[in-house]
C-alpha cells in the first residue's frame, strides 16, 4: 500500500510533467517566449485637435449721430435733419444707396450753402477731436462739396472735397467750439446731382470701418433694373430707352417739375382709356416667378389724377395695376407683381383722367426676401 504522502507527491509531479510536456508539444519550453495566439490591441491614437475657429468681430459702431443712414422719415423727409436751402431739390431715394434709404440733392451750381442740409444736434466736448464721414457720389466728375458745423459759438468750415461718379467716403476732422453741434452738408457749389448715405460722427481722429454698398452685415440697396429711370438721358422731348406708345403729342420733357435730377417726363391726357397716353420702358431682365416692385414718383397739375402701371412681355400677357389717385404733391406709386417672362417692360398708363402729369425716378427692383 502506497504511502499517502508519497502518492500526493507523485500526483503533483505528474501534473507538472504534463504541463511541461504540453508546453513542449506547443513549441515552447522553459526559458523560451511563448507565442500566444492572442495579440494586444493597437492603441487608438488621440485625435489631433483642430485649430480654434477665428471669432468674427462685431461691427464697430461709435457713431453718435441720430438717423445717420436716413432710414427714418416719410416721403422726402428725414427725421431730425433740416433742409436749410433749396429744400425742394433734396429728396429720398431707395435705389443706388449704401443700404435701404438714402438722400439725393440736386444743385444748379453757385454758393456752397445754396443747397444745404443740417443734421440732428449731437452733444460735443469743446476742443475734443471728432471725425465726420459720409459716403457720396456725383452725377458728374470733379464736383465739390464741403462739411461745416452749426453751433452756438459760430460755424466751422471744412475744405472742399472733390467728388466723382463712384461712391467715395469723405472724412473731416474737427474740434467743436460748443457743447452741442450740428453737422452741415454744403452741396451747392457744383451743378450736379449728389447721392448721399451713411453720414456719421465718431469721437476721435479715426473713422469707423465702413463700406458702400454695405458688406458688414447691412443689405445693399436694391438695384434698379430699368435704364434711364430718372429720364435724364435723351434729346429734346425724347427719353433714351423709353418709347411713347400712345399720345405722343402730349408727352414731353420738363425741367420745371422734377423729383430728382434736372429732367422729368410730362404727360398731358385728355381723359378716356388708360392706354390713350402710354409710355413704355426698355426690356429688363426678370426671373419667372420672382416678385418685383415697380415704383414711380408722380404728381398732377390738379387734384384727382389717376395713373397705373402695367407690364409688357414677349408672351403678350400683360399684368395691370388698379388705378392710383394722385394729387398735386409728389407721390410714390408702387406695383408689386410676379414676373411671367424673362424680359419685362414697365408701362406707364396715363390716359384715364384729363390731367397734366409729371413723372420721375421710375424703378424696377426685385422684392427683398422677408
mmCIF file with all atom_site columns, C-alpha atoms in Angstrom, residues 205-325:
data_model
loop_
_atom_site.group_PDB
_atom_site.id
_atom_site.type_symbol
_atom_site.label_atom_id
_atom_site.label_alt_id
_atom_site.label_comp_id
_atom_site.label_asym_id
_atom_site.label_entity_id
_atom_site.label_seq_id
_atom_site.pdbx_PDB_ins_code
_atom_site.Cartn_x
_atom_site.Cartn_y
_atom_site.Cartn_z
_atom_site.occupancy
_atom_site.B_iso_or_equiv
_atom_site.pdbx_formal_charge
_atom_site.auth_seq_id
_atom_site.auth_comp_id
_atom_site.auth_asym_id
_atom_site.auth_atom_id
_atom_site.pdbx_PDB_model_num
ATOM 1   C CA . UNK A 1 205 ? -9.461  111.106 -35.185 1.00 0.00 ? 205 UNK A CA 1
ATOM 2   C CA . UNK A 1 206 ? -10.218 107.730 -36.824 1.00 0.00 ? 206 UNK A CA 1
ATOM 3   C CA . UNK A 1 207 ? -13.496 106.878 -38.605 1.00 0.00 ? 207 UNK A CA 1
ATOM 4   C CA . UNK A 1 208 ? -15.213 103.571 -38.011 1.00 0.00 ? 208 UNK A CA 1
ATOM 5   C CA . UNK A 1 209 ? -14.619 100.985 -40.785 1.00 0.00 ? 209 UNK A CA 1
ATOM 6   C CA . UNK A 1 210 ? -17.418 101.125 -43.352 1.00 0.00 ? 210 UNK A CA 1
ATOM 7   C CA . UNK A 1 211 ? -18.231 100.330 -46.966 1.00 0.00 ? 211 UNK A CA 1
ATOM 8   C CA . UNK A 1 212 ? -20.756 101.345 -49.588 1.00 0.00 ? 212 UNK A CA 1
ATOM 9   C CA . UNK A 1 213 ? -22.730 99.312  -50.557 1.00 0.00 ? 213 UNK A CA 1
ATOM 10  C CA . UNK A 1 214 ? -22.646 97.644  -47.149 1.00 0.00 ? 214 UNK A CA 1
ATOM 11  C CA . UNK A 1 215 ? -20.593 94.459  -46.754 1.00 0.00 ? 215 UNK A CA 1
ATOM 12  C CA . UNK A 1 216 ? -20.583 94.397  -42.945 1.00 0.00 ? 216 UNK A CA 1
ATOM 13  C CA . UNK A 1 217 ? -23.969 92.846  -42.317 1.00 0.00 ? 217 UNK A CA 1
ATOM 14  C CA . UNK A 1 218 ? -26.110 95.585  -43.823 1.00 0.00 ? 218 UNK A CA 1
ATOM 15  C CA . UNK A 1 219 ? -28.002 94.983  -47.018 1.00 0.00 ? 219 UNK A CA 1
ATOM 16  C CA . UNK A 1 220 ? -27.235 96.878  -50.144 1.00 0.00 ? 220 UNK A CA 1
ATOM 17  C CA . UNK A 1 221 ? -29.902 98.988  -51.653 1.00 0.00 ? 221 UNK A CA 1
ATOM 18  C CA . UNK A 1 222 ? -31.970 97.322  -54.359 1.00 0.00 ? 222 UNK A CA 1
ATOM 19  C CA . UNK A 1 223 ? -30.674 97.640  -57.927 1.00 0.00 ? 223 UNK A CA 1
ATOM 20  C CA . UNK A 1 224 ? -32.887 99.486  -60.383 1.00 0.00 ? 224 UNK A CA 1
ATOM 21  C CA . UNK A 1 225 ? -33.363 97.191  -63.378 1.00 0.00 ? 225 UNK A CA 1
ATOM 22  C CA . UNK A 1 226 ? -34.686 99.998  -65.588 1.00 0.00 ? 226 UNK A CA 1
ATOM 23  C CA . UNK A 1 227 ? -32.368 102.088 -67.724 1.00 0.00 ? 227 UNK A CA 1
ATOM 24  C CA . UNK A 1 228 ? -32.779 105.876 -67.532 1.00 0.00 ? 228 UNK A CA 1
ATOM 25  C CA . UNK A 1 229 ? -35.435 105.681 -64.821 1.00 0.00 ? 229 UNK A CA 1
ATOM 26  C CA . UNK A 1 230 ? -34.815 109.337 -63.966 1.00 0.00 ? 230 UNK A CA 1
ATOM 27  C CA . UNK A 1 231 ? -35.352 110.485 -67.600 1.00 0.00 ? 231 UNK A CA 1
ATOM 28  C CA . UNK A 1 232 ? -32.036 112.357 -67.519 1.00 0.00 ? 232 UNK A CA 1
ATOM 29  C CA . UNK A 1 233 ? -30.822 110.959 -70.860 1.00 0.00 ? 233 UNK A CA 1
ATOM 30  C CA . UNK A 1 234 ? -32.384 111.995 -74.163 1.00 0.00 ? 234 UNK A CA 1
ATOM 31  C CA . UNK A 1 235 ? -32.566 114.904 -76.572 1.00 0.00 ? 235 UNK A CA 1
ATOM 32  C CA . UNK A 1 236 ? -35.418 117.392 -76.697 1.00 0.00 ? 236 UNK A CA 1
ATOM 33  C CA . UNK A 1 237 ? -38.633 115.604 -75.780 1.00 0.00 ? 237 UNK A CA 1
ATOM 34  C CA . UNK A 1 238 ? -37.185 112.125 -76.310 1.00 0.00 ? 238 UNK A CA 1
ATOM 35  C CA . UNK A 1 239 ? -36.131 109.823 -73.479 1.00 0.00 ? 239 UNK A CA 1
ATOM 36  C CA . UNK A 1 240 ? -33.393 107.255 -74.047 1.00 0.00 ? 240 UNK A CA 1
ATOM 37  C CA . UNK A 1 241 ? -34.663 103.674 -73.520 1.00 0.00 ? 241 UNK A CA 1
ATOM 38  C CA . UNK A 1 242 ? -38.316 104.766 -73.316 1.00 0.00 ? 242 UNK A CA 1
ATOM 39  C CA . UNK A 1 243 ? -40.951 104.555 -76.057 1.00 0.00 ? 243 UNK A CA 1
ATOM 40  C CA . UNK A 1 244 ? -44.122 106.621 -76.304 1.00 0.00 ? 244 UNK A CA 1
ATOM 41  C CA . UNK A 1 245 ? -46.710 104.081 -77.445 1.00 0.00 ? 245 UNK A CA 1
ATOM 42  C CA . UNK A 1 246 ? -49.766 106.340 -77.496 1.00 0.00 ? 246 UNK A CA 1
ATOM 43  C CA . UNK A 1 247 ? -50.469 110.052 -77.068 1.00 0.00 ? 247 UNK A CA 1
ATOM 44  C CA . UNK A 1 248 ? -47.036 111.178 -78.256 1.00 0.00 ? 248 UNK A CA 1
ATOM 45  C CA . UNK A 1 249 ? -48.196 114.752 -78.864 1.00 0.00 ? 249 UNK A CA 1
ATOM 46  C CA . UNK A 1 250 ? -48.837 115.166 -75.137 1.00 0.00 ? 250 UNK A CA 1
ATOM 47  C CA . UNK A 1 251 ? -45.560 113.690 -73.875 1.00 0.00 ? 251 UNK A CA 1
ATOM 48  C CA . UNK A 1 252 ? -42.557 115.966 -73.372 1.00 0.00 ? 252 UNK A CA 1
ATOM 49  C CA . UNK A 1 253 ? -39.547 116.651 -71.173 1.00 0.00 ? 253 UNK A CA 1
ATOM 50  C CA . UNK A 1 254 ? -39.721 119.177 -68.350 1.00 0.00 ? 254 UNK A CA 1
ATOM 51  C CA . UNK A 1 255 ? -37.104 120.824 -66.171 1.00 0.00 ? 255 UNK A CA 1
ATOM 52  C CA . UNK A 1 256 ? -39.617 122.860 -64.179 1.00 0.00 ? 256 UNK A CA 1
ATOM 53  C CA . UNK A 1 257 ? -41.189 119.973 -62.247 1.00 0.00 ? 257 UNK A CA 1
ATOM 54  C CA . UNK A 1 258 ? -38.661 117.303 -61.253 1.00 0.00 ? 258 UNK A CA 1
ATOM 55  C CA . UNK A 1 259 ? -38.419 114.940 -58.315 1.00 0.00 ? 259 UNK A CA 1
ATOM 56  C CA . UNK A 1 260 ? -34.706 114.304 -58.786 1.00 0.00 ? 260 UNK A CA 1
ATOM 57  C CA . UNK A 1 261 ? -32.038 115.366 -61.247 1.00 0.00 ? 261 UNK A CA 1
ATOM 58  C CA . UNK A 1 262 ? -32.697 118.040 -63.852 1.00 0.00 ? 262 UNK A CA 1
ATOM 59  C CA . UNK A 1 263 ? -35.275 116.393 -66.115 1.00 0.00 ? 263 UNK A CA 1
ATOM 60  C CA . UNK A 1 264 ? -38.625 114.615 -65.794 1.00 0.00 ? 264 UNK A CA 1
ATOM 61  C CA . UNK A 1 265 ? -41.424 113.379 -68.052 1.00 0.00 ? 265 UNK A CA 1
ATOM 62  C CA . UNK A 1 266 ? -44.553 115.479 -68.547 1.00 0.00 ? 266 UNK A CA 1
ATOM 63  C CA . UNK A 1 267 ? -47.718 113.922 -69.981 1.00 0.00 ? 267 UNK A CA 1
ATOM 64  C CA . UNK A 1 268 ? -50.965 115.679 -70.885 1.00 0.00 ? 268 UNK A CA 1
ATOM 65  C CA . UNK A 1 269 ? -54.061 113.444 -71.014 1.00 0.00 ? 269 UNK A CA 1
ATOM 66  C CA . UNK A 1 270 ? -57.480 114.344 -72.395 1.00 0.00 ? 270 UNK A CA 1
ATOM 67  C CA . UNK A 1 271 ? -59.214 111.576 -70.413 1.00 0.00 ? 271 UNK A CA 1
ATOM 68  C CA . UNK A 1 272 ? -60.535 108.281 -71.748 1.00 0.00 ? 272 UNK A CA 1
ATOM 69  C CA . UNK A 1 273 ? -58.827 104.895 -71.790 1.00 0.00 ? 273 UNK A CA 1
ATOM 70  C CA . UNK A 1 274 ? -55.831 104.188 -69.541 1.00 0.00 ? 274 UNK A CA 1
ATOM 71  C CA . UNK A 1 275 ? -53.727 103.357 -72.594 1.00 0.00 ? 275 UNK A CA 1
ATOM 72  C CA . UNK A 1 276 ? -54.563 106.530 -74.548 1.00 0.00 ? 276 UNK A CA 1
ATOM 73  C CA . UNK A 1 277 ? -51.339 108.018 -73.147 1.00 0.00 ? 277 UNK A CA 1
ATOM 74  C CA . UNK A 1 278 ? -48.808 105.292 -72.678 1.00 0.00 ? 278 UNK A CA 1
ATOM 75  C CA . UNK A 1 279 ? -45.015 105.270 -72.188 1.00 0.00 ? 279 UNK A CA 1
ATOM 76  C CA . UNK A 1 280 ? -43.000 102.026 -72.105 1.00 0.00 ? 280 UNK A CA 1
ATOM 77  C CA . UNK A 1 281 ? -39.554 101.282 -70.693 1.00 0.00 ? 281 UNK A CA 1
ATOM 78  C CA . UNK A 1 282 ? -36.855 99.193  -72.327 1.00 0.00 ? 282 UNK A CA 1
ATOM 79  C CA . UNK A 1 283 ? -36.922 95.468  -71.552 1.00 0.00 ? 283 UNK A CA 1
ATOM 80  C CA . UNK A 1 284 ? -35.443 94.478  -68.182 1.00 0.00 ? 284 UNK A CA 1
ATOM 81  C CA . UNK A 1 285 ? -34.129 91.022  -67.304 1.00 0.00 ? 285 UNK A CA 1
ATOM 82  C CA . UNK A 1 286 ? -36.523 89.246  -64.945 1.00 0.00 ? 286 UNK A CA 1
ATOM 83  C CA . UNK A 1 287 ? -36.824 85.758  -63.453 1.00 0.00 ? 287 UNK A CA 1
ATOM 84  C CA . UNK A 1 288 ? -40.119 83.934  -63.935 1.00 0.00 ? 288 UNK A CA 1
ATOM 85  C CA . UNK A 1 289 ? -41.932 83.583  -60.612 1.00 0.00 ? 289 UNK A CA 1
ATOM 86  C CA . UNK A 1 290 ? -39.791 86.155  -58.822 1.00 0.00 ? 290 UNK A CA 1
ATOM 87  C CA . UNK A 1 291 ? -41.602 89.091  -57.223 1.00 0.00 ? 291 UNK A CA 1
ATOM 88  C CA . UNK A 1 292 ? -40.652 92.608  -58.339 1.00 0.00 ? 292 UNK A CA 1
ATOM 89  C CA . UNK A 1 293 ? -41.678 96.092  -57.240 1.00 0.00 ? 293 UNK A CA 1
ATOM 90  C CA . UNK A 1 294 ? -42.175 98.859  -59.808 1.00 0.00 ? 294 UNK A CA 1
ATOM 91  C CA . UNK A 1 295 ? -42.192 102.396 -58.451 1.00 0.00 ? 295 UNK A CA 1
ATOM 92  C CA . UNK A 1 296 ? -42.586 105.905 -59.836 1.00 0.00 ? 296 UNK A CA 1
ATOM 93  C CA . UNK A 1 297 ? -42.824 109.377 -58.361 1.00 0.00 ? 297 UNK A CA 1
ATOM 94  C CA . UNK A 1 298 ? -45.735 111.289 -59.839 1.00 0.00 ? 298 UNK A CA 1
ATOM 95  C CA . UNK A 1 299 ? -47.750 114.473 -59.306 1.00 0.00 ? 299 UNK A CA 1
ATOM 96  C CA . UNK A 1 300 ? -50.595 116.139 -61.199 1.00 0.00 ? 300 UNK A CA 1
ATOM 97  C CA . UNK A 1 301 ? -51.199 119.805 -62.006 1.00 0.00 ? 301 UNK A CA 1
ATOM 98  C CA . UNK A 1 302 ? -54.624 119.465 -60.358 1.00 0.00 ? 302 UNK A CA 1
ATOM 99  C CA . UNK A 1 303 ? -56.073 117.089 -57.792 1.00 0.00 ? 303 UNK A CA 1
ATOM 100 C CA . UNK A 1 304 ? -57.812 113.899 -58.876 1.00 0.00 ? 304 UNK A CA 1
ATOM 101 C CA . UNK A 1 305 ? -55.402 112.418 -61.403 1.00 0.00 ? 305 UNK A CA 1
ATOM 102 C CA . UNK A 1 306 ? -55.302 108.659 -61.912 1.00 0.00 ? 306 UNK A CA 1
ATOM 103 C CA . UNK A 1 307 ? -52.420 106.553 -63.237 1.00 0.00 ? 307 UNK A CA 1
ATOM 104 C CA . UNK A 1 308 ? -51.320 102.934 -63.166 1.00 0.00 ? 308 UNK A CA 1
ATOM 105 C CA . UNK A 1 309 ? -48.526 100.542 -64.070 1.00 0.00 ? 309 UNK A CA 1
ATOM 106 C CA . UNK A 1 310 ? -48.864 97.613  -66.421 1.00 0.00 ? 310 UNK A CA 1
ATOM 107 C CA . UNK A 1 311 ? -46.359 95.139  -67.852 1.00 0.00 ? 311 UNK A CA 1
ATOM 108 C CA . UNK A 1 312 ? -45.352 94.208  -71.384 1.00 0.00 ? 312 UNK A CA 1
ATOM 109 C CA . UNK A 1 313 ? -43.556 90.960  -72.269 1.00 0.00 ? 313 UNK A CA 1
ATOM 110 C CA . UNK A 1 314 ? -42.757 88.792  -75.253 1.00 0.00 ? 314 UNK A CA 1
ATOM 111 C CA . UNK A 1 315 ? -45.533 86.374  -74.300 1.00 0.00 ? 315 UNK A CA 1
ATOM 112 C CA . UNK A 1 316 ? -48.057 89.217  -74.706 1.00 0.00 ? 316 UNK A CA 1
ATOM 113 C CA . UNK A 1 317 ? -49.770 88.578  -71.386 1.00 0.00 ? 317 UNK A CA 1
ATOM 114 C CA . UNK A 1 318 ? -49.943 91.895  -69.533 1.00 0.00 ? 318 UNK A CA 1
ATOM 115 C CA . UNK A 1 319 ? -50.414 92.419  -65.805 1.00 0.00 ? 319 UNK A CA 1
ATOM 116 C CA . UNK A 1 320 ? -52.335 95.502  -64.668 1.00 0.00 ? 320 UNK A CA 1
ATOM 117 C CA . UNK A 1 321 ? -52.304 97.587  -61.532 1.00 0.00 ? 321 UNK A CA 1
ATOM 118 C CA . UNK A 1 322 ? -55.508 99.204  -60.341 1.00 0.00 ? 322 UNK A CA 1
ATOM 119 C CA . UNK A 1 323 ? -55.811 102.941 -60.960 1.00 0.00 ? 323 UNK A CA 1
ATOM 120 C CA . UNK A 1 324 ? -53.945 105.029 -58.372 1.00 0.00 ? 324 UNK A CA 1
ATOM 121 C CA . UNK A 1 325 ? -55.171 108.503 -57.441 1.00 0.00 ? 325 UNK A CA 1
#
